[in-house]
Amino acid sequence: MSLPHAILTALLEKPSSGLELTRRFDKSIAYFWSATHQQIYRELGRLEAEGHIRTLPAEQPARGQKKSYEVLPAGRAELARWTAAAQDPKPQRDVLLLRLRAAAVVGTAGLEADLRRHLELHQRQLAEYEEIQQRDFPPGKDAPEDRLRHLVLRAGLDLETFWTQWLTHALEELGELPGRP
């Protein structure tokens, strides 16, 4: 149920066409909530049918012109309701952790290379988040909406820091296992 709320959030930040929305989504919300362009366009249709958004009137009628959307009061109310509602954390599901557990019974062949690959990917993501933080959150940028957006980025920074530290430790542990070259 979160995709419609992600779209309502993005549209409240700035009314957009579907294409503009998917581009903005790819550069921000997609870091923590992914969706394909088709899913976004399908959800725009549902949100419009439910009366949560509307198509903005075109400045000049033209065939094939892109539609721009804005959030209606019902959409804002739905987003406020959803934001205020309690929600339990989702259970952790991670294929890498499952593969490590399986390696305990079938051996570690191929695991070290993949752990190194994961470490590199998380290091790259951490560096990207650090660049975003420097660019978008300089000292003194402390309006309430900026502080909340920075808090979301901080979660990404902390998670990537965790994964880089954990993967470094996992590679050390793997290297110390008996029978390893």
Short mmCIF file of C-alpha atoms in Angstrom, two decimals:
data_model
loop_
_atom_site.label_atom_id
_atom_site.label_comp_id
_atom_site.label_asym_id
_atom_site.label_seq_id
_atom_site.Cartn_x
_atom_site.Cartn_y
_atom_site.Cartn_z
CA MET A 1 0.00 0.00 0.00
CA SER A 2 3.01 2.34 0.21
CA LEU A 3 3.49 3.15 -3.48
CA PRO A 4 0.41 5.38 -3.67
CA HIS A 5 1.66 7.20 -0.57
CA ALA A 6 5.11 7.65 -2.09
CA ILE A 7 3.47 9.15 -5.19
CA LEU A 8 1.23 11.43 -3.13
CA THR A 9 4.31 12.62 -1.23
CA ALA A 10 6.21 13.37 -4.44
CA LEU A 11 3.24 15.18 -5.99
CA LEU A 12 2.70 17.28 -2.87
CA GLU A 13 6.34 18.30 -3.05
CA LYS A 14 5.82 19.35 -6.68
CA PRO A 15 2.93 18.75 -9.12
CA SER A 16 4.40 16.79 -12.03
CA SER A 17 3.72 14.84 -15.17
CA GLY A 18 4.09 11.08 -15.02
CA LEU A 19 7.47 11.30 -16.76
CA GLU A 20 8.73 14.06 -14.46
CA LEU A 21 7.46 12.09 -11.49
CA THR A 22 9.28 8.91 -12.50
CA ARG A 23 12.51 10.87 -13.07
CA ARG A 24 12.22 12.54 -9.66
CA PHE A 25 11.28 9.22 -8.11
CA ASP A 26 14.45 7.63 -9.55
CA LYS A 27 16.59 10.37 -7.99
CA SER A 28 15.09 10.35 -4.50
CA ILE A 29 12.33 8.05 -3.29
CA ALA A 30 13.70 5.08 -5.24
CA TYR A 31 16.66 4.93 -2.85
CA PHE A 32 14.30 3.45 -0.27
CA TRP A 33 11.11 2.53 -2.18
CA SER A 34 11.52 1.21 -5.70
CA ALA A 35 8.87 1.08 -8.40
CA THR A 36 8.93 0.67 -12.15
CA HIS A 37 7.67 3.40 -14.44
CA GLN A 38 4.72 1.17 -15.37
CA GLN A 39 3.79 0.75 -11.69
CA ILE A 40 3.92 4.52 -11.19
CA TYR A 41 1.72 5.23 -14.23
CA ARG A 42 -0.75 2.52 -13.19
CA GLU A 43 -0.91 3.98 -9.68
CA LEU A 44 -1.46 7.51 -11.05
CA GLY A 45 -4.57 6.18 -12.80
CA ARG A 46 -5.83 4.56 -9.59
CA LEU A 47 -5.17 7.66 -7.51
CA GLU A 48 -7.04 9.78 -10.04
CA ALA A 49 -9.98 7.33 -10.12
CA GLU A 50 -10.14 7.41 -6.30
CA GLY A 51 -10.26 11.22 -6.29
CA HIS A 52 -6.88 11.65 -4.59
CA ILE A 53 -5.22 13.46 -7.50
CA ARG A 54 -6.35 15.25 -10.63
CA THR A 55 -4.91 16.07 -13.98
CA LEU A 56 -4.03 19.73 -14.22
CA PRO A 57 -5.75 21.58 -17.05
CA ALA A 58 -3.47 21.87 -20.09
CA GLU A 59 -2.35 25.34 -21.06
CA GLN A 60 -3.04 24.50 -24.71
CA PRO A 61 -4.97 21.44 -25.81
CA ALA A 62 -2.74 19.18 -27.85
CA ARG A 63 -2.86 15.55 -28.87
CA GLY A 64 -0.32 13.42 -26.98
CA GLN A 65 0.48 16.19 -24.53
CA LYS A 66 1.83 14.94 -21.21
CA LYS A 67 -0.56 15.19 -18.27
CA SER A 68 0.52 16.90 -15.07
CA TYR A 69 -1.00 15.86 -11.76
CA GLU A 70 -1.67 17.55 -8.46
CA VAL A 71 -2.92 16.21 -5.14
CA LEU A 72 -6.51 16.96 -4.13
CA PRO A 73 -7.64 17.50 -0.51
CA ALA A 74 -8.76 13.85 -0.31
CA GLY A 75 -5.24 12.75 -1.31
CA ARG A 76 -3.63 15.00 1.29
CA ALA A 77 -6.02 13.63 3.93
CA GLU A 78 -5.19 10.04 2.92
CA LEU A 79 -1.47 10.74 3.13
CA ALA A 80 -1.89 12.39 6.55
CA ARG A 81 -3.96 9.40 7.77
CA TRP A 82 -1.34 6.94 6.53
CA THR A 83 1.55 8.94 7.99
CA ALA A 84 -0.10 9.03 11.44
CA ALA A 85 -1.03 5.31 11.48
CA ALA A 86 1.08 2.81 13.43
CA GLN A 87 2.88 0.15 11.43
CA ASP A 88 5.00 -2.73 12.66
CA PRO A 89 8.48 -3.25 11.21
CA LYS A 90 8.74 -5.81 8.44
CA PRO A 91 10.71 -8.99 9.16
CA GLN A 92 14.22 -8.99 7.69
CA ARG A 93 14.54 -11.03 4.48
CA ASP A 94 18.00 -11.07 2.97
CA VAL A 95 19.23 -13.65 0.48
CA LEU A 96 22.87 -13.07 1.41
CA LEU A 97 22.21 -13.92 5.05
CA LEU A 98 20.32 -17.04 4.01
CA ARG A 99 23.22 -18.05 1.73
CA LEU A 100 25.66 -17.66 4.64
CA ARG A 101 23.47 -19.92 6.76
CA ALA A 102 23.38 -22.47 3.93
CA ALA A 103 27.19 -22.24 3.58
CA ALA A 104 27.44 -23.60 7.12
CA VAL A 105 26.13 -26.94 5.82
CA VAL A 106 27.30 -27.06 2.18
CA GLY A 107 30.56 -25.10 2.21
CA THR A 108 31.68 -21.62 1.27
CA ALA A 109 32.65 -22.07 -2.40
CA GLY A 110 32.08 -18.81 -4.29
CA LEU A 111 30.96 -16.93 -1.20
CA GLU A 112 34.07 -14.80 -0.66
CA ALA A 113 33.92 -13.27 -4.14
CA ASP A 114 30.26 -12.40 -3.68
CA LEU A 115 30.85 -10.91 -0.23
CA ARG A 116 33.57 -8.71 -1.77
CA ARG A 117 31.18 -7.70 -4.56
CA HIS A 118 28.50 -6.79 -1.99
CA LEU A 119 31.06 -4.80 0.00
CA GLU A 120 32.02 -2.82 -3.11
CA LEU A 121 28.36 -2.12 -3.94
CA HIS A 122 27.63 -0.90 -0.41
CA GLN A 123 30.79 1.24 -0.39
CA ARG A 124 29.67 2.88 -3.64
CA GLN A 125 26.17 3.51 -2.28
CA LEU A 126 27.62 4.97 0.91
CA ALA A 127 29.82 7.32 -1.13
CA GLU A 128 26.79 8.42 -3.18
CA TYR A 129 24.79 9.14 -0.02
CA GLU A 130 27.72 11.11 1.40
CA GLU A 131 27.81 13.22 -1.78
CA ILE A 132 24.07 13.86 -1.52
CA GLN A 133 24.48 14.88 2.10
CA GLN A 134 27.25 17.36 1.25
CA ARG A 135 25.32 18.78 -1.70
CA ASP A 136 21.80 18.91 -0.29
CA PHE A 137 22.28 19.38 3.46
CA PRO A 138 24.89 22.03 4.19
CA PRO A 139 25.21 23.36 7.75
CA GLY A 140 22.35 25.70 8.61
CA LYS A 141 19.80 24.03 6.34
CA ASP A 142 17.44 23.19 9.16
CA ALA A 143 13.88 23.96 8.11
CA PRO A 144 11.55 21.23 9.45
CA GLU A 145 11.04 19.65 6.00
CA ASP A 146 14.82 19.66 5.38
CA ARG A 147 15.48 18.04 8.74
CA LEU A 148 12.99 15.25 7.99
CA ARG A 149 14.45 14.67 4.51
CA HIS A 150 17.93 14.60 6.02
CA LEU A 151 16.72 12.05 8.57
CA VAL A 152 15.70 9.76 5.71
CA LEU A 153 19.13 10.18 4.13
CA ARG A 154 20.74 9.55 7.52
CA ALA A 155 18.97 6.16 7.62
CA GLY A 156 20.55 5.31 4.27
CA LEU A 157 23.98 6.46 5.48
CA ASP A 158 23.67 4.42 8.66
CA LEU A 159 22.47 1.29 6.84
CA GLU A 160 25.28 1.47 4.28
CA THR A 161 27.80 2.06 7.08
CA PHE A 162 26.42 -0.99 8.87
CA TRP A 163 26.66 -3.17 5.75
CA THR A 164 30.21 -2.08 4.89
CA GLN A 165 31.35 -2.79 8.47
CA TRP A 166 29.48 -6.08 8.67
CA LEU A 167 30.74 -7.30 5.28
CA THR A 168 34.32 -6.39 6.24
CA HIS A 169 33.88 -8.42 9.42
CA ALA A 170 32.26 -11.32 7.51
CA LEU A 171 35.20 -11.44 5.07
CA GLU A 172 37.65 -11.50 8.02
CA GLU A 173 35.67 -14.35 9.63
CA LEU A 174 35.55 -16.26 6.37
CA GLY A 175 39.31 -15.89 5.99
CA GLU A 176 39.89 -17.35 9.45
CA LEU A 177 37.81 -20.50 8.91
CA PRO A 178 39.77 -23.77 9.15
CA GLY A 179 40.62 -25.38 5.83
CA ARG A 180 40.79 -22.08 3.94
CA PRO A 181 43.88 -21.25 1.88
#
